[in-house]
PDB file of C-alpha atoms in Angstrom:
ATOM      1  CA  UNK L 167      23.096  37.705-139.303  1.00 72.00           C
ATOM      2  CA  UNK L 168      23.151  35.205-136.466  1.00 72.00           C
ATOM      3  CA  UNK L 169      20.682  35.676-133.618  1.00 77.00           C
ATOM      4  CA  UNK L 170      22.066  37.117-130.400  1.00 86.00           C
ATOM      5  CA  UNK L 171      22.959  34.635-127.672  1.00 94.00           C
ATOM      6  CA  UNK L 172      22.742  37.239-124.908  1.00 96.00           C
ATOM      7  CA  UNK L 173      20.077  39.399-123.368  1.00 95.00           C
ATOM      8  CA  UNK L 174      20.121  42.317-120.990  1.00 97.00           C
ATOM      9  CA  UNK L 175      17.822  41.493-118.107  1.00 97.00           C
ATOM     10  CA  UNK L 176      16.771  43.119-114.871  1.00 98.00           C
ATOM     11  CA  UNK L 177      16.375  40.879-111.866  1.00 98.00           C
ATOM     12  CA  UNK L 178      14.624  41.861-108.632  1.00 98.00           C
ATOM     13  CA  UNK L 179      16.661  40.142-105.929  1.00 98.00           C
ATOM     14  CA  UNK L 180      16.097  40.694-102.213  1.00 98.00           C
ATOM     15  CA  UNK L 181      14.272  43.939-102.981  1.00 97.00           C
ATOM     16  CA  UNK L 182      17.021  45.385-105.193  1.00 98.00           C
ATOM     17  CA  UNK L 183      17.147  45.644-108.989  1.00 98.00           C
ATOM     18  CA  UNK L 184      20.156  44.314-110.873  1.00 98.00           C
ATOM     19  CA  UNK L 185      20.627  44.796-114.604  1.00 98.00           C
ATOM     20  CA  UNK L 186      23.078  42.545-116.388  1.00 96.00           C
ATOM     21  CA  UNK L 187      23.813  41.042-119.755  1.00 97.00           C
ATOM     22  CA  UNK L 188      23.677  37.259-119.693  1.00 97.00           C
ATOM     23  CA  UNK L 189      24.090  34.394-122.097  1.00 97.00           C
ATOM     24  CA  UNK L 190      20.663  32.827-122.629  1.00 96.00           C
ATOM     25  CA  UNK L 191      21.972  29.572-121.147  1.00 97.00           C
ATOM     26  CA  UNK L 192      23.061  31.150-117.842  1.00 98.00           C
ATOM     27  CA  UNK L 193      21.288  29.647-114.874  1.00 98.00           C
ATOM     28  CA  UNK L 194      19.902  31.811-112.130  1.00 98.00           C
ATOM     29  CA  UNK L 195      22.361  30.149-109.741  1.00 98.00           C
ATOM     30  CA  UNK L 196      25.339  31.138-111.881  1.00 98.00           C
ATOM     31  CA  UNK L 197      24.024  34.683-112.294  1.00 98.00           C
ATOM     32  CA  UNK L 198      23.584  35.006-108.526  1.00 98.00           C
ATOM     33  CA  UNK L 199      26.959  33.535-107.579  1.00 98.00           C
ATOM     34  CA  UNK L 200      29.266  34.512-110.432  1.00 97.00           C
ATOM     35  CA  UNK L 201      27.816  37.781-111.647  1.00 97.00           C
ATOM     36  CA  UNK L 202      26.229  39.319-108.543  1.00 98.00           C
ATOM     37  CA  UNK L 203      28.412  37.860-105.747  1.00 97.00           C
ATOM     38  CA  UNK L 204      25.371  36.513-103.908  1.00 98.00           C
ATOM     39  CA  UNK L 205      27.099  33.312-102.853  1.00 97.00           C
ATOM     40  CA  UNK L 206      24.654  32.061-100.230  1.00 96.00           C
ATOM     41  CA  UNK L 207      22.988  29.675-102.671  1.00 97.00           C
ATOM     42  CA  UNK L 208      25.326  26.770-103.262  1.00 97.00           C
ATOM     43  CA  UNK L 209      26.060  24.654-106.312  1.00 96.00           C
ATOM     44  CA  UNK L 210      25.668  21.088-105.146  1.00 95.00           C
ATOM     45  CA  UNK L 211      24.657  18.542-107.754  1.00 95.00           C
ATOM     46  CA  UNK L 212      23.868  21.089-110.523  1.00 95.00           C
ATOM     47  CA  UNK L 213      20.996  18.788-111.552  1.00 96.00           C
ATOM     48  CA  UNK L 214      18.124  19.925-109.300  1.00 95.00           C
ATOM     49  CA  UNK L 215      18.446  16.891-107.038  1.00 95.00           C
ATOM     50  CA  UNK L 216      20.006  18.187-103.808  1.00 97.00           C
ATOM     51  CA  UNK L 217      18.311  21.528-103.078  1.00 97.00           C
ATOM     52  CA  UNK L 218      21.509  23.350-102.052  1.00 97.00           C
ATOM     53  CA  UNK L 219      20.700  26.098-104.571  1.00 98.00           C
ATOM     54  CA  UNK L 220      17.080  26.629-103.460  1.00 98.00           C
ATOM     55  CA  UNK L 221      15.829  30.214-103.601  1.00 98.00           C
ATOM     56  CA  UNK L 222      12.347  31.676-103.479  1.00 98.00           C
ATOM     57  CA  UNK L 223      10.755  32.837-106.742  1.00 98.00           C
ATOM     58  CA  UNK L 224       7.618  34.840-106.040  1.00 97.00           C
ATOM     59  CA  UNK L 225       7.607  33.182-102.606  1.00 96.00           C
ATOM     60  CA  UNK L 226       7.765  29.612-103.937  1.00 97.00           C
ATOM     61  CA  UNK L 227      10.725  27.271-103.814  1.00 97.00           C
ATOM     62  CA  UNK L 228      12.872  26.896-106.906  1.00 98.00           C
ATOM     63  CA  UNK L 229      16.149  25.133-107.529  1.00 98.00           C
ATOM     64  CA  UNK L 230      18.133  27.912-109.123  1.00 98.00           C
ATOM     65  CA  UNK L 231      20.498  25.547-110.953  1.00 98.00           C
ATOM     66  CA  UNK L 232      17.616  24.570-113.258  1.00 98.00           C
ATOM     67  CA  UNK L 233      16.085  28.049-113.598  1.00 98.00           C
ATOM     68  CA  UNK L 234      17.407  30.167-116.457  1.00 98.00           C
ATOM     69  CA  UNK L 235      18.249  33.719-115.432  1.00 98.00           C
ATOM     70  CA  UNK L 236      16.332  35.130-118.416  1.00 98.00           C
ATOM     71  CA  UNK L 237      13.207  33.272-117.242  1.00 97.00           C
ATOM     72  CA  UNK L 238      13.474  34.857-113.790  1.00 98.00           C
ATOM     73  CA  UNK L 239      13.139  38.393-115.132  1.00 97.00           C
ATOM     74  CA  UNK L 240      10.093  40.126-113.679  1.00 94.00           C
ATOM     75  CA  UNK L 241       9.858  37.720-110.760  1.00 97.00           C
ATOM     76  CA  UNK L 242      10.677  38.441-107.138  1.00 98.00           C
ATOM     77  CA  UNK L 243      13.766  36.462-106.148  1.00 98.00           C
ATOM     78  CA  UNK L 244      14.674  35.940-102.505  1.00 98.00           C
ATOM     79  CA  UNK L 245      17.964  34.356-101.537  1.00 98.00           C
ATOM     80  CA  UNK L 246      19.145  33.448 -98.055  1.00 98.00           C
ATOM     81  CA  UNK L 247      20.890  36.847 -97.951  1.00 97.00           C
ATOM     82  CA  UNK L 248      17.515  38.589 -98.258  1.00 98.00           C
ATOM     83  CA  UNK L 249      15.674  36.827 -95.432  1.00 98.00           C
ATOM     84  CA  UNK L 250      17.072  38.740 -92.451  1.00 97.00           C
ATOM     85  CA  UNK L 251      15.679  42.121 -91.459  1.00 95.00           C
ATOM     86  CA  UNK L 252      18.865  44.107 -90.995  1.00 94.00           C
ATOM     87  CA  UNK L 253      20.707  42.528 -88.070  1.00 94.00           C
ATOM     88  CA  UNK L 254      17.626  40.551 -87.017  1.00 97.00           C
ATOM     89  CA  UNK L 255      17.677  37.041 -88.441  1.00 97.00           C
ATOM     90  CA  UNK L 256      14.578  35.517 -90.001  1.00 97.00           C
ATOM     91  CA  UNK L 257      12.907  33.145 -87.489  1.00 97.00           C
ATOM     92  CA  UNK L 258      13.985  30.159 -89.582  1.00 98.00           C
ATOM     93  CA  UNK L 259      17.588  31.354 -89.650  1.00 97.00           C
ATOM     94  CA  UNK L 260      17.499  31.905 -85.887  1.00 97.00           C
ATOM     95  CA  UNK L 261      16.024  28.449 -85.257  1.00 97.00           C
ATOM     96  CA  UNK L 262      18.732  26.824 -87.394  1.00 96.00           C
ATOM     97  CA  UNK L 263      21.360  28.703 -85.408  1.00 96.00           C
ATOM     98  CA  UNK L 264      19.815  27.926 -82.006  1.00 96.00           C
ATOM     99  CA  UNK L 265      19.305  24.221 -82.721  1.00 96.00           C
ATOM    100  CA  UNK L 266      22.517  23.569 -84.660  1.00 93.00           C
ATOM    101  CA  UNK L 267      20.614  22.657 -87.816  1.00 93.00           C
ATOM    102  CA  UNK L 268      23.476  23.534 -90.094  1.00 88.00           C
ATOM    103  CA  UNK L 269      26.444  21.192 -89.421  1.00 87.00           C
ATOM    104  CA  UNK L 270      28.956  21.996 -92.201  1.00 90.00           C
ATOM    105  CA  UNK L 271      26.659  24.702 -93.566  1.00 90.00           C
ATOM    106  CA  UNK L 272      26.843  23.841 -97.243  1.00 93.00           C
ATOM    107  CA  UNK L 273      23.178  22.891 -97.629  1.00 95.00           C
ATOM    108  CA  UNK L 274      21.943  25.384 -95.038  1.00 96.00           C
ATOM    109  CA  UNK L 275      20.977  28.277 -97.353  1.00 97.00           C
ATOM    110  CA  UNK L 276      18.837  25.958 -99.483  1.00 97.00           C
ATOM    111  CA  UNK L 277      17.405  24.274 -96.387  1.00 97.00           C
ATOM    112  CA  UNK L 278      16.476  27.656 -94.899  1.00 98.00           C
ATOM    113  CA  UNK L 279      14.840  28.956 -98.091  1.00 98.00           C
ATOM    114  CA  UNK L 280      12.882  25.704 -98.383  1.00 98.00           C
ATOM    115  CA  UNK L 281      11.846  25.879 -94.728  1.00 98.00           C
ATOM    116  CA  UNK L 282      10.506  29.414 -95.183  1.00 98.00           C
ATOM    117  CA  UNK L 283       8.361  28.198 -98.083  1.00 98.00           C
ATOM    118  CA  UNK L 284       7.322  25.031 -96.217  1.00 97.00           C
ATOM    119  CA  UNK L 285       5.972  27.086 -93.322  1.00 97.00           C
ATOM    120  CA  UNK L 286       4.056  29.368 -95.690  1.00 96.00           C
ATOM    121  CA  UNK L 287       2.684  26.454 -97.740  1.00 94.00           C
ATOM    122  CA  UNK L 288       1.574  24.682 -94.579  1.00 94.00           C
ATOM    123  CA  UNK L 289      -0.100  27.807 -93.175  1.00 92.00           C
ATOM    124  CA  UNK L 290      -1.954  28.217 -96.487  1.00 90.00           C
ATOM    125  CA  UNK L 291      -3.338  24.698 -96.092  1.00 89.00           C
ATOM    126  CA  UNK L 292      -1.417  23.021 -98.891  1.00 91.00           C
ATOM    127  CA  UNK L 293      -1.354  19.254 -98.362  1.00 92.00           C
ATOM    128  CA  UNK L 294       1.737  17.104 -98.682  1.00 94.00           C
ATOM    129  CA  UNK L 295       2.112  13.472 -99.699  1.00 94.00           C
ATOM    130  CA  UNK L 296       1.660  12.425 -96.047  1.00 95.00           C
ATOM    131  CA  UNK L 297      -1.314  14.676 -95.234  1.00 94.00           C
ATOM    132  CA  UNK L 298      -4.191  12.473 -94.062  1.00 91.00           C
ATOM    133  CA  UNK L 299      -7.110  14.776 -94.833  1.00 90.00           C
ATOM    134  CA  UNK L 300      -6.625  16.724 -98.066  1.00 89.00           C
ATOM    135  CA  UNK L 301     -10.092  18.258 -98.244  1.00 86.00           C
ATOM    136  CA  UNK L 302      -9.839  22.044 -98.627  1.00 80.00           C
ATOM    137  CA  UNK L 303     -12.137  22.655 -95.666  1.00 84.00           C
ATOM    138  CA  UNK L 304      -9.968  20.442 -93.405  1.00 84.00           C
ATOM    139  CA  UNK L 305      -7.454  23.239 -92.897  1.00 80.00           C
ATOM    140  CA  UNK L 306      -3.747  22.787 -92.369  1.00 83.00           C
ATOM    141  CA  UNK L 307      -2.742  19.437 -90.877  1.00 86.00           C
ATOM    142  CA  UNK L 308      -0.613  19.453 -87.742  1.00 90.00           C
ATOM    143  CA  UNK L 309       2.956  20.288 -88.712  1.00 94.00           C
ATOM    144  CA  UNK L 310       4.326  17.016 -87.386  1.00 96.00           C
ATOM    145  CA  UNK L 311       7.870  15.772 -87.832  1.00 97.00           C
ATOM    146  CA  UNK L 312       6.558  13.478 -90.566  1.00 97.00           C
ATOM    147  CA  UNK L 313       4.977  16.449 -92.406  1.00 97.00           C
ATOM    148  CA  UNK L 314       8.176  18.475 -92.092  1.00 97.00           C
ATOM    149  CA  UNK L 315      10.345  15.606 -93.342  1.00 97.00           C
ATOM    150  CA  UNK L 316       8.103  15.073 -96.369  1.00 97.00           C
ATOM    151  CA  UNK L 317       7.881  18.767 -97.193  1.00 97.00           C
ATOM    152  CA  UNK L 318      11.672  19.225 -96.853  1.00 97.00           C
ATOM    153  CA  UNK L 319      12.520  16.029 -98.746  1.00 96.00           C
ATOM    154  CA  UNK L 320      13.905  17.890-101.770  1.00 94.00           C
ATOM    155  CA  UNK L 321      16.797  19.194 -99.688  1.00 95.00           C
ATOM    156  CA  UNK L 322      19.643  16.824 -98.882  1.00 95.00           C
ATOM    157  CA  UNK L 323      22.135  17.200 -96.041  1.00 93.00           C
ATOM    158  CA  UNK L 324      25.383  15.291 -96.390  1.00 90.00           C
ATOM    159  CA  UNK L 325      26.138  15.712 -92.686  1.00 90.00           C
ATOM    160  CA  UNK L 326      22.867  14.137 -91.599  1.00 89.00           C
ATOM    161  CA  UNK L 327      21.622  17.079 -89.539  1.00 92.00           C
ATOM    162  CA  UNK L 328      18.026  16.100 -90.291  1.00 94.00           C
ATOM    163  CA  UNK L 329      16.911  15.796 -86.662  1.00 96.00           C
ATOM    164  CA  UNK L 330      18.047  19.349 -85.900  1.00 96.00           C
ATOM    165  CA  UNK L 331      16.642  20.636 -89.207  1.00 97.00           C
ATOM    166  CA  UNK L 332      13.199  19.189 -88.447  1.00 97.00           C
ATOM    167  CA  UNK L 333      13.332  20.696 -84.941  1.00 97.00           C
ATOM    168  CA  UNK L 334      14.377  24.084 -86.366  1.00 97.00           C
ATOM    169  CA  UNK L 335      11.532  24.120 -88.893  1.00 98.00           C
ATOM    170  CA  UNK L 336       9.037  23.154 -86.176  1.00 97.00           C
ATOM    171  CA  UNK L 337      10.324  25.858 -83.830  1.00 97.00           C
ATOM    172  CA  UNK L 338      10.241  28.510 -86.536  1.00 97.00           C
ATOM    173  CA  UNK L 339       6.710  27.468 -87.517  1.00 96.00           C
ATOM    174  CA  UNK L 340       5.573  27.763 -83.899  1.00 92.00           C
ATOM    175  CA  UNK L 341       7.155  31.206 -83.679  1.00 85.00           C
ATOM    176  CA  UNK L 342       5.549  32.309 -86.948  1.00 62.00           C
ATOM    177  CA  UNK L 343       2.088  31.256 -85.793  1.00 49.00           C
ATOM    178  CA  UNK L 344       2.651  32.883 -82.393  1.00 46.00           C
ATOM    179  CA  UNK L 345       3.686  36.125 -84.104  1.00 50.00           C
ATOM    180  CA  UNK L 346       0.576  35.989 -86.311  1.00 41.00           C
ATOM    181  CA  UNK L 347      -1.673  35.671 -83.248  1.00 34.00           C
ATOM    182  CA  UNK L 348      -0.079  38.605 -81.413  1.00 31.00           C
TER     183      UNK L 348
END
């Protein structure tokens, strides 16, 4: 008897549980878009190079075109659809809207998910390739445009909206830190 090529999995996506039978080769991106109608994440290069399919797995960035759906079972998955709080947009989503950081919009969901993780990584003190002082006791570096560009470098924008994207990430980061102080 040949081994089964499918599994029934349960995925926790945006706080809701979804149970589905998938071929073992099904990517998380295809499960989200084709099986669950969560079409915010986009299929760009389908090779993990462009970041259009970026989602958050347990709060960390992941390109969903390279993540198998079966390997995402038991992990908390957040897509762009799960960032807003009801009708209230996530601060990153609002900043992208306010500063026109979306141009055609194709890369925007991946950019926004990455930006959410970038802000959290920065606040936790994670260094980037351009961070001057990487000692743990140095604390987070200033979230400069250079830091934002480096941290967002895995997400490509064909329209070239990078200036507005960097501004949106900076604004959202300022808002996040202001909310934390209040």
